Coordinates of C-alpha atoms in Angstrom, one line a residue:
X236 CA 106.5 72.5 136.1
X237 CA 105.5 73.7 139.7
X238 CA 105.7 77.1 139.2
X239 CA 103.7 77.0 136.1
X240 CA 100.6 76.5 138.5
X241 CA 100.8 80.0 140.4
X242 CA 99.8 81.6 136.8
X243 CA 96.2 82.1 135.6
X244 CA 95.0 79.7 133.5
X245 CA 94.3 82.4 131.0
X246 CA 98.1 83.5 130.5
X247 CA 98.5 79.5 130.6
X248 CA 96.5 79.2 127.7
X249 CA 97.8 82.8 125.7
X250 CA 101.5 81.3 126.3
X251 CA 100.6 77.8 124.6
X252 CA 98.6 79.6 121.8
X253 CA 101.5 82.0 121.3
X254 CA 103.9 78.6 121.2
X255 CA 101.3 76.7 118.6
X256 CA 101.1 79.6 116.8
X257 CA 104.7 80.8 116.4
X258 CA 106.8 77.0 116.1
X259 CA 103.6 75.1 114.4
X260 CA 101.2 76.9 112.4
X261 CA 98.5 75.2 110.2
X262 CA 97.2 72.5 111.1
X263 CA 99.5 69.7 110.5
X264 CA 100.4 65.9 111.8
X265 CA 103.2 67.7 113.7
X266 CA 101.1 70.5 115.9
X267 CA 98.5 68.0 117.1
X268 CA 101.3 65.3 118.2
X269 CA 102.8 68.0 119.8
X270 CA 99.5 69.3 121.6
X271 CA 98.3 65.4 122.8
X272 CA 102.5 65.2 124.4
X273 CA 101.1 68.7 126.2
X274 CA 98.1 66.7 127.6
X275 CA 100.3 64.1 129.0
X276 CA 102.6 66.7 131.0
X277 CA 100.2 66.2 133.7
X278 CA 96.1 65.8 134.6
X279 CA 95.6 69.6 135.0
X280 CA 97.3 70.4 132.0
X281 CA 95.6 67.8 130.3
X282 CA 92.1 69.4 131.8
X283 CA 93.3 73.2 130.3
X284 CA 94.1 72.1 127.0
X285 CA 91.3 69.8 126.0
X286 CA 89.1 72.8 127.4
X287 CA 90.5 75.2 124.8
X288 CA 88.4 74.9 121.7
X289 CA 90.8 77.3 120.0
X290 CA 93.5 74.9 120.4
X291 CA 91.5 72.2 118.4
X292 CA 90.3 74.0 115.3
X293 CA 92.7 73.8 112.8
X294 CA 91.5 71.6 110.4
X295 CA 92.4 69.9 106.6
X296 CA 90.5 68.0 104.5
X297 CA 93.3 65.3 104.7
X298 CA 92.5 63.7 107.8
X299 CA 91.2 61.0 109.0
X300 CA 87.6 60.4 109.8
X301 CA 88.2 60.3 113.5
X302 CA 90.4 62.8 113.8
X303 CA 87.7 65.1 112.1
X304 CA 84.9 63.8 114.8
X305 CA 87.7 64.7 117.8
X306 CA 88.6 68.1 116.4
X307 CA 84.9 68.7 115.8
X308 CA 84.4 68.1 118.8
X309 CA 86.7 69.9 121.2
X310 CA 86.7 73.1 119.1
X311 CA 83.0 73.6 120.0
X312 CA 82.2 76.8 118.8
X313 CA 85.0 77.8 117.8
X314 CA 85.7 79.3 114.7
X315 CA 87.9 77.0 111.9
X316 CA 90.6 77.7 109.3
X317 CA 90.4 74.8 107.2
X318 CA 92.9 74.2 104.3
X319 CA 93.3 71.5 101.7
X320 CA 96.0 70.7 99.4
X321 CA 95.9 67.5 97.3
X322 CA 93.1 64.3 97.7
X323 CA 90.2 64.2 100.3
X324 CA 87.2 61.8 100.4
X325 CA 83.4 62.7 100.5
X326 CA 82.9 62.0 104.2
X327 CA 85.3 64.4 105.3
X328 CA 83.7 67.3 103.3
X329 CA 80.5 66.7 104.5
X330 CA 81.4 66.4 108.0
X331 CA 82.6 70.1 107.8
X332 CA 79.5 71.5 105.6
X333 CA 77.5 70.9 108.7
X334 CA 79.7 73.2 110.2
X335 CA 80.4 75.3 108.1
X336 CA 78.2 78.9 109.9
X337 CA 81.9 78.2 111.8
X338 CA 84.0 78.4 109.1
X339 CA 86.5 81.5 109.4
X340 CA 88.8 80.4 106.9
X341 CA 89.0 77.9 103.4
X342 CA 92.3 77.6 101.8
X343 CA 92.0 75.1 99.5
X344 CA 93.6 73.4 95.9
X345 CA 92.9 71.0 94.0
X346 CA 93.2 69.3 90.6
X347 CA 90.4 67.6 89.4
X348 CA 91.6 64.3 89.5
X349 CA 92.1 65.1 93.4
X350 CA 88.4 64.4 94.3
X351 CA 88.1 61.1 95.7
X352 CA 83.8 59.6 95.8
X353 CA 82.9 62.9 94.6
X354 CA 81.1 64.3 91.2
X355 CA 81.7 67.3 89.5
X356 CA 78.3 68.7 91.0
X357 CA 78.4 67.2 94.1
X358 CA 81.5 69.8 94.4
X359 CA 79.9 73.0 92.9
X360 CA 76.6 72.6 95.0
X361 CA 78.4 72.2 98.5
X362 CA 80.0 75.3 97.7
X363 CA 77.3 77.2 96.6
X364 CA 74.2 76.1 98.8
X365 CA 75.5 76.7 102.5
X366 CA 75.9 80.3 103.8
X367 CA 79.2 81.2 105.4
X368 CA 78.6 84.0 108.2
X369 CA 81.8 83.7 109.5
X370 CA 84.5 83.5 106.6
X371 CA 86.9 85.7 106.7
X372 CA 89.3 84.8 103.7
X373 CA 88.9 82.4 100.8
X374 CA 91.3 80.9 98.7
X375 CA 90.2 78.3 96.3
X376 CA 92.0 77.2 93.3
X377 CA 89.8 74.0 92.0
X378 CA 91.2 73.5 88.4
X379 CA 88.0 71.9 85.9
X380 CA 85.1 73.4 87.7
X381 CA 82.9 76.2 87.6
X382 CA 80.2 77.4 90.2
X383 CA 76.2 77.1 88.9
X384 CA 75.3 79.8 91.5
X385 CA 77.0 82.2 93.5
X386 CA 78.9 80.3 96.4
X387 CA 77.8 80.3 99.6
X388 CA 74.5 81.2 98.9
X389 CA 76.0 85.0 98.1
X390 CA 76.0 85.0 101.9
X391 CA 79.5 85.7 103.4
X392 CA 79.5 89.5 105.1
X393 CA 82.8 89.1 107.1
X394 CA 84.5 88.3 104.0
X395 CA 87.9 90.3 103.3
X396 CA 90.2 88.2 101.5
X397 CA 89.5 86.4 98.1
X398 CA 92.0 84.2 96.2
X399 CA 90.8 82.7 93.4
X400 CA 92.5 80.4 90.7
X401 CA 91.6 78.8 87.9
X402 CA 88.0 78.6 89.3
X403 CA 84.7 79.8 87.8
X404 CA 82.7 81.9 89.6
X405 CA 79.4 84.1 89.6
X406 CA 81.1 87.7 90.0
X407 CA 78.7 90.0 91.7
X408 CA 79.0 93.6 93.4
X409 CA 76.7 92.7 96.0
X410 CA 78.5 89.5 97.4
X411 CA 81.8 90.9 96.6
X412 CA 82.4 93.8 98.5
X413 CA 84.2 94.9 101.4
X414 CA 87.5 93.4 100.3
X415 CA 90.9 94.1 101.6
X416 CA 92.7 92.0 99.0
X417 CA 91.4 90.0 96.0
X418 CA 93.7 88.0 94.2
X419 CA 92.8 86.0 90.8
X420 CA 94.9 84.0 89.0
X421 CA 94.4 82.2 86.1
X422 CA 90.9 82.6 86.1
X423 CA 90.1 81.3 82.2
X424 CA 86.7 80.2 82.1
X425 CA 83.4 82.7 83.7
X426 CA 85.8 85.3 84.2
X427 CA 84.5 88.4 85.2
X428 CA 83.7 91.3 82.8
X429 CA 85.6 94.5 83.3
X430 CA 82.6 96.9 84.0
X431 CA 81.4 94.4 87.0
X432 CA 85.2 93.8 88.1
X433 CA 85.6 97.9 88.7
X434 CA 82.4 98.2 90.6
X435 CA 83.6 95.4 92.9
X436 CA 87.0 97.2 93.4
X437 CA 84.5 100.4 94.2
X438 CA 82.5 98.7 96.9
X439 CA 85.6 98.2 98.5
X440 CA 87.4 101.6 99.5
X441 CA 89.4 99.4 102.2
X442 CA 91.8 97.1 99.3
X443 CA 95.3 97.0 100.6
X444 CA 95.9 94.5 97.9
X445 CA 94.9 94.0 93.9
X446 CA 96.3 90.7 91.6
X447 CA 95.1 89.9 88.7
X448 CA 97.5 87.5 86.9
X449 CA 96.0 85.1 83.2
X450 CA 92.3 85.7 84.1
X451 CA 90.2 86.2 80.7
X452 CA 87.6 89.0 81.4
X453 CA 84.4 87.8 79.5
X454 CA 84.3 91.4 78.4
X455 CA 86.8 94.0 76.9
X456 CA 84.7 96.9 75.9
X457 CA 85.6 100.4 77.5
X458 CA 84.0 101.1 80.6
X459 CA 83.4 104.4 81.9
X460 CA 83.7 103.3 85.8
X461 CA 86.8 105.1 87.8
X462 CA 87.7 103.7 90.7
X463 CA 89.3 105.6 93.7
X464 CA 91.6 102.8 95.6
X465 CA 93.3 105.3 98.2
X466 CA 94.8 102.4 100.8
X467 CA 96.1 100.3 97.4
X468 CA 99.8 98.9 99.1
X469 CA 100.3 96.7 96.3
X470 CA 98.9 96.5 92.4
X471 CA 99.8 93.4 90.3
X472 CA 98.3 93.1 86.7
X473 CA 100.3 90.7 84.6
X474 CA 99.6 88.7 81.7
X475 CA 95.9 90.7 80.5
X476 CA 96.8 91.1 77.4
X477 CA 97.2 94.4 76.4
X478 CA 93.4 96.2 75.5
X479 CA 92.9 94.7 79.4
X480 CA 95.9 96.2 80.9
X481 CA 95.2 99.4 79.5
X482 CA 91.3 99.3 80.9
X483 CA 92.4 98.7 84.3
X484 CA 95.2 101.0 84.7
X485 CA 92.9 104.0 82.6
X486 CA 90.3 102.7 85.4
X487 CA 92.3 102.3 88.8
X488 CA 92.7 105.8 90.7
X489 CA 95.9 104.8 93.4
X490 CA 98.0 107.1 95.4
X491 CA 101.1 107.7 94.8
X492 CA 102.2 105.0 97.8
X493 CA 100.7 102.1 95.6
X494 CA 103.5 99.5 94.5
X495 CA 103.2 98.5 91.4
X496 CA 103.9 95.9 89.0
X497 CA 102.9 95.4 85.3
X498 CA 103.7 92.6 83.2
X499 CA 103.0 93.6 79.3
X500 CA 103.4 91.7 76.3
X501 CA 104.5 94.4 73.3
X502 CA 103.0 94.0 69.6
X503 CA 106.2 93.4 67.6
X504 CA 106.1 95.4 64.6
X505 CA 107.4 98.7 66.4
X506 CA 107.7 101.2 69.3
X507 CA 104.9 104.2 68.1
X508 CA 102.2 100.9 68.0
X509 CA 102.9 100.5 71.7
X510 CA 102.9 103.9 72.8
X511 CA 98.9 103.9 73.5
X512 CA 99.9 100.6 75.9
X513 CA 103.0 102.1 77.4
X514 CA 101.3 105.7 78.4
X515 CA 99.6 104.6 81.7
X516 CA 102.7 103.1 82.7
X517 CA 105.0 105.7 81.9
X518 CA 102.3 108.2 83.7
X519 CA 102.8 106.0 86.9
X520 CA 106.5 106.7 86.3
X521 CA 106.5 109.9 85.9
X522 CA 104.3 110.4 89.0
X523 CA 106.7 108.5 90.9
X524 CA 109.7 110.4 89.8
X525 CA 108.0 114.0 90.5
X526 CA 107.2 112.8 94.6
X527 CA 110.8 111.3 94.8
X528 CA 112.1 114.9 93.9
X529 CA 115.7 115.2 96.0
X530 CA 115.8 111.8 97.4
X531 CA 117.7 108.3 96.3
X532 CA 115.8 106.0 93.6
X533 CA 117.0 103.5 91.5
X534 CA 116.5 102.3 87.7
X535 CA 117.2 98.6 87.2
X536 CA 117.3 96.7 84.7
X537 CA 117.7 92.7 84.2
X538 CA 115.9 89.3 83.3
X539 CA 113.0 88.7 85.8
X540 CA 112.5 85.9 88.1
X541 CA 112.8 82.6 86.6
X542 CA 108.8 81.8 86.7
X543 CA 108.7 84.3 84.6
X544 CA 107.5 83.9 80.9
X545 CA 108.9 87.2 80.0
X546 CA 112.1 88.3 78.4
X547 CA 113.4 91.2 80.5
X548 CA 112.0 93.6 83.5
X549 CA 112.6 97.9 84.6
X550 CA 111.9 98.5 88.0
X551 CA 112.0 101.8 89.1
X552 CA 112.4 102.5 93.0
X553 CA 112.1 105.5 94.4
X554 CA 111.6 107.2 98.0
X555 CA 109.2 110.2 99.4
X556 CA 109.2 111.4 102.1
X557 CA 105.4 111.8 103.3
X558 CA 105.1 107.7 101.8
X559 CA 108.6 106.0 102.2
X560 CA 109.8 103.4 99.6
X561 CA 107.9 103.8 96.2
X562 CA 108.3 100.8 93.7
X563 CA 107.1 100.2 90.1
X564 CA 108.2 97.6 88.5
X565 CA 107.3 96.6 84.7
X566 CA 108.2 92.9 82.4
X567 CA 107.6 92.8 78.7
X568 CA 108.2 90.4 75.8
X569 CA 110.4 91.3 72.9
X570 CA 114.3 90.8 72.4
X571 CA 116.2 92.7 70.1
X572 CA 116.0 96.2 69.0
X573 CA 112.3 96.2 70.1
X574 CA 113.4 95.6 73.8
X575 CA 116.2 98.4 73.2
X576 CA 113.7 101.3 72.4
X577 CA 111.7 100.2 75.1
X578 CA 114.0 100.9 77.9
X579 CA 115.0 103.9 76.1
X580 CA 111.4 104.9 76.3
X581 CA 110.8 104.4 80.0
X582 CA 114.4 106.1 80.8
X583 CA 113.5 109.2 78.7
X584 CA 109.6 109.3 80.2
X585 CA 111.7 109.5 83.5
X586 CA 114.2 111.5 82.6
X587 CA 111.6 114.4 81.4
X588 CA 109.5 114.0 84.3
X589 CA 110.5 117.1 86.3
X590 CA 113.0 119.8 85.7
X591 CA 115.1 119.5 88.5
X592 CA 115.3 115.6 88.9
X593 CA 118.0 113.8 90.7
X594 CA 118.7 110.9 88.4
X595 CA 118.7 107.7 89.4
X596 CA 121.5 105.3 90.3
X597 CA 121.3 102.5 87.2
X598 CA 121.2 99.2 87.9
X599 CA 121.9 96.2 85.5
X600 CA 121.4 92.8 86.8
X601 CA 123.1 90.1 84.2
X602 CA 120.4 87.0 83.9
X603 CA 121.6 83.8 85.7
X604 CA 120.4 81.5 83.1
X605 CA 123.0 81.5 80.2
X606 CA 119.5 80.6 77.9
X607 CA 118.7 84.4 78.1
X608 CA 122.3 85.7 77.6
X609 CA 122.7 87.1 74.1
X610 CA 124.8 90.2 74.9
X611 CA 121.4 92.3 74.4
X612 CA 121.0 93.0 78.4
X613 CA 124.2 95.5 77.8
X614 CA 122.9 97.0 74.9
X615 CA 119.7 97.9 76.9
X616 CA 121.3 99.4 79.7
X617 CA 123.0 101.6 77.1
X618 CA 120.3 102.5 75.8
X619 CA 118.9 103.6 79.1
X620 CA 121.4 106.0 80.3
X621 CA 122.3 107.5 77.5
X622 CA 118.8 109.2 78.3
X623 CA 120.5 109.8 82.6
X624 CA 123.9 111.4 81.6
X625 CA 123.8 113.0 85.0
X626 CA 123.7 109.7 86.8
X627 CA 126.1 109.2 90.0
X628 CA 126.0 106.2 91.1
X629 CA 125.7 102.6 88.8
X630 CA 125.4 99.2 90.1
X631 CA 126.5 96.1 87.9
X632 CA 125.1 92.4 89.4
X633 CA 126.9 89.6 88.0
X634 CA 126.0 86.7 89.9
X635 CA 127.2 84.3 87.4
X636 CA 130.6 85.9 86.6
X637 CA 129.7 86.8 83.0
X638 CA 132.3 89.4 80.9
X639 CA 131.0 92.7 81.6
X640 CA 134.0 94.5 79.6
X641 CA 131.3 96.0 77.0
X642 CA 129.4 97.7 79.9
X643 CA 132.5 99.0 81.1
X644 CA 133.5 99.3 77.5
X645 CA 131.0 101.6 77.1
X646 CA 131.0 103.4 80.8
X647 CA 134.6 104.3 80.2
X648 CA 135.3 104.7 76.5
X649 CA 139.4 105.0 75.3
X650 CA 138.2 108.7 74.2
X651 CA 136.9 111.3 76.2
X652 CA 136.3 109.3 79.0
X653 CA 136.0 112.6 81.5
X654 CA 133.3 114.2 78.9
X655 CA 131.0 111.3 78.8
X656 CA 129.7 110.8 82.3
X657 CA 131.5 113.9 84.1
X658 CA 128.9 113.4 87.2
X659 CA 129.8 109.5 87.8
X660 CA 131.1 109.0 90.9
X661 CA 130.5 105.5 92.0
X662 CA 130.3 102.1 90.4
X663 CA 129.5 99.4 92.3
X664 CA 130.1 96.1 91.1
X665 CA 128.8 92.2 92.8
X666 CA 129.9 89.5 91.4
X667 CA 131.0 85.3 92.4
X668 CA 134.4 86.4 91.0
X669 CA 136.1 89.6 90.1
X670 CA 139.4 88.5 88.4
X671 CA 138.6 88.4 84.7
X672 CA 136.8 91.6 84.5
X673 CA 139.4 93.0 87.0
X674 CA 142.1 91.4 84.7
X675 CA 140.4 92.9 81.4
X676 CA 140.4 96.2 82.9
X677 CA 143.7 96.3 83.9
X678 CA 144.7 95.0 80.3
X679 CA 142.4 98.3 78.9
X680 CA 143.8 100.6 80.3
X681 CA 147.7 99.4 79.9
X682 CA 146.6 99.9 76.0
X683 CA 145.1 103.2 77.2
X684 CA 148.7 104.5 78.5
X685 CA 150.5 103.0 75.5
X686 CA 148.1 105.2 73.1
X687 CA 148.8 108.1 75.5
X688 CA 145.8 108.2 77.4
X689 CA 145.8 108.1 81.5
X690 CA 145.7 105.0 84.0
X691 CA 143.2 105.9 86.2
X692 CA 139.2 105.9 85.6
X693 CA 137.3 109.0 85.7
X694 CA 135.6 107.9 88.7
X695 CA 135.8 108.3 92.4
X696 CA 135.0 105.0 94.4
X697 CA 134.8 101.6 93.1
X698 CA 132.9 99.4 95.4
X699 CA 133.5 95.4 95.5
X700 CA 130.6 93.3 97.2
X701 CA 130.7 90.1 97.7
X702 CA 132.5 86.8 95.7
X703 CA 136.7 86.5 95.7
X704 CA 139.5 88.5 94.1
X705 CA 142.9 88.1 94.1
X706 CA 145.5 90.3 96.4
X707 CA 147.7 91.1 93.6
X708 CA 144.1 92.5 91.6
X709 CA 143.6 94.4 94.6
X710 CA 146.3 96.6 94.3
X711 CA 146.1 97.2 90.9
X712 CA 142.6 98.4 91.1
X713 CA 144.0 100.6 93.8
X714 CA 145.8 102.5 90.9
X715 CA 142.5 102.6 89.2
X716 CA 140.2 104.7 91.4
X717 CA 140.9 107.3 94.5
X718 CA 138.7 104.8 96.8
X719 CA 138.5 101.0 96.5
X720 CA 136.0 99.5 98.6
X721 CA 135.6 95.6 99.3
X722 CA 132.7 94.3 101.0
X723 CA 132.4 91.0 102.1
X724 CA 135.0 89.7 99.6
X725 CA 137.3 87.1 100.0
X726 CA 140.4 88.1 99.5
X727 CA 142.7 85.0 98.1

């Protein structure tokens, strides 16, 4: 500890913040324990710490009344992030208001059975009658409860991030501007309307980052507002409903480095009614696929993530050169053959993009869940590049070892395997275990040399990742293709 004392007492306290900041972050039980055993190294160290407000301000709503007084006390002036997930009592709350011109950050969520000593407007008017100079980012998700006036007196001007969920609030361009990212999910009751929601996106040129997920926007008529978002990272509109989602897109002017992701829920009684819905969409695709010209980009297809209410998900990855790694991805409802002219939709938009495009490696990902596996996800991909015939490369996850001998079925037919997909070079399969389809395979195309067709595929590499194989498969794969590939396989 000696030689800890011939450093400034600045760099002293940089080094511990960097330490808090990097092993502990927020402020739990854990990071304060760990910051009193600092104070007990020795007096001077004792003497720095406790004299570093910044140390002392991370506060939840959680703790205990003394603990609030002490923390209170040694931030000083300090600014505070304070957070709050679950119960908190009265006290605590109004402890904080009457420091609240400090507040640089509220992160909180609650149910309304969470509020312990409080009423309903006990909790609206705290939130609406102090003014927050120094609030940075806001995150509230208070389920039941709906602000009588705008919050925080309409007075936050550092304000940059907003996160909202399932809270009612008064939307207003004047209060609301200046964002870098504004989230809101779930927003069902004093949702804002459409017209106001674009002129809030306008009065801040600066977004990085737009979410809207569930929120019902109070109105749907058409607006005339266009929005110009040019430093848009990242777009996320699911669940609108669809005269919403086609609003916003119409509405929301991006660049063509914008990420996007657009969940959509398809009328069921056929394609041409969804066309109108699928347009700004495919547009973003198609933009995409002209500023990826000549480089590597990827159609997948496969069942989204398991939160997910929706049956099946495109995305469609591609790569420019003046904006690096361009995604859109896209999740709709509707099985069958509704879900099959879909993807042959999107794959023909893409496909008739530009002249000269390089088509993109295909990518089917089998669901994990065996709830969502009816056989249709091949049947989709088929559908899909039948619109690429010039693909190169395809890429088949099978994470939970499912048969894929109709995709390959289909890849390389018993027939005039060498005229269907002349410019397939590469398949790339992953999968827990490669034996049965391996076995299948090799079953396929003895039947192929009995009927006096050849061994081998029509295809140049055959890539393994991943999962366990057989040696003896090995080598009879070897007669398959030119180039067998394993990677991290175990070989048994």
């Amino acid at each position: 500890l000696f030689p800890i004392k011939a450093i400034p007492v600045e760099l002293f306290q940089a080094i511990i913040w960097m330490v808090m900041e990097e092993y502990l972050p927020g402020p739990s039980s854990r990071y304060y324990l760990a910051l009193a055993q600092l104070t007990l190294v020795c007096r001077q160290w004792a003497v720095i710490l406790e004299g570093t407000p910044e140390l002392w301000g991370r506060l939840s709503l959680d703790m205990k009344d003394k603990l609030i007084d002490l923390l209170l006390s040694r931030s000083k002036q300090s600014p505070l992030p304070i957070t709050g997930k679950g119960m908190f009592f009265s006290f605590v709350v109004e402890k904080l208001l009457q420091h609240v011109y400090r507040w640089r950050a509220l992160d909180v969520d609650f149910l309304e059975d969470d509020f312990l000593n409080f009423h309903d407007e006990d909790i609206e008017n705290h939130l609406t009658v102090h003014s927050a100079p120094l609030l940075e980012e806001l995150k509230l998700g208070i389920s039941g409860f709906t602000a009588p006036a705008p919050l925080f007196n309409g007075s936050f001007p550092m304000l940059r991030i907003v996160h909202i969920r399932d809270y009612g609030v008064q939307w207003s361009t004047s209060v609301f501007s200046n964002l870098q990212e504004l989230e809101l999910s779930r927003v069902l009751h004093r949702g804002p309307d459409v017209d106001t929601f674009l002129h809030i996106l306008a009065n801040s040129p600066m977004l990085t980052r737009l979410r809207v997920l569930g929120t019902r926007f109070t109105h749907s008529l058409p607006s005339q507002t266009r929005v110009r978002l040019s430093h848009l990272r990242d777009l996320e509109l699911e669940d609108l409903g669809q005269v919403i989602l086609k609003q916003l897109v119409d509405a929301i002017d991006i660049s063509t480095s914008t990420n996007c992701f657009f969940s959509v829920e398809l009328m069921r009684w056929g394609i041409h009614d969804n066309y109108p819905l699928l347009e700004p969409i495919t547009q973003r695709l198609r933009e995409l696929a002209n500023v990826s010209i000549g480089t590597r980009s990827t159609l997948t297809f496969g069942k989204p993530l398991p939160r997910s209410r929706y049956d099946l998900t495109m995305t469609y990855e591609g790569e420019a050169y003046q904006h690096g790694t361009l995604t859109a991805r896209v999740e709709w409802s509707g099985r069958g053959k509704l879900a099959i002219r879909v993807a042959r939709h999107f794959a023909r938009q893409l496909a008739q993009s530009v002249l000269n495009l390089v088509p993109p490696t295909l990518h089917l990902i089998y669901p994990q869940d065996s709830e969502y596996y009816n056989g249709y996800e091949g049947l989709i991909f088929r559908a899909a590049s039948d619109q690429l015939p010039g693909t190169e490369e395809i890429v088949i996850d099978n994470p939970n070892n499912r048969n894929i001998g109709t995709v390959l079925d289909y890849l390389f037919p018993r027939t005039n395997s060498h005229r269907l997909r002349p410019h397939l070079s590469t398949l790339i399969i992953r999968s827990v275990a490669h034996g049965i389809w391996a076995h299948w395979l090799q079953r396929r195309q003895e039947r192929r040399v009995k009927e006096g067709g050849v061994y081998s595929l029509p295809l140049q590499t055959l890539i393994l990742e991943g999962g366990r194989i057989k040696a003896g498969k090995i080598e009879l794969l070897r007669k398959l293709v030119p180039n067998l590939v394993l990677k991290d396989v175990e070989i048994r």
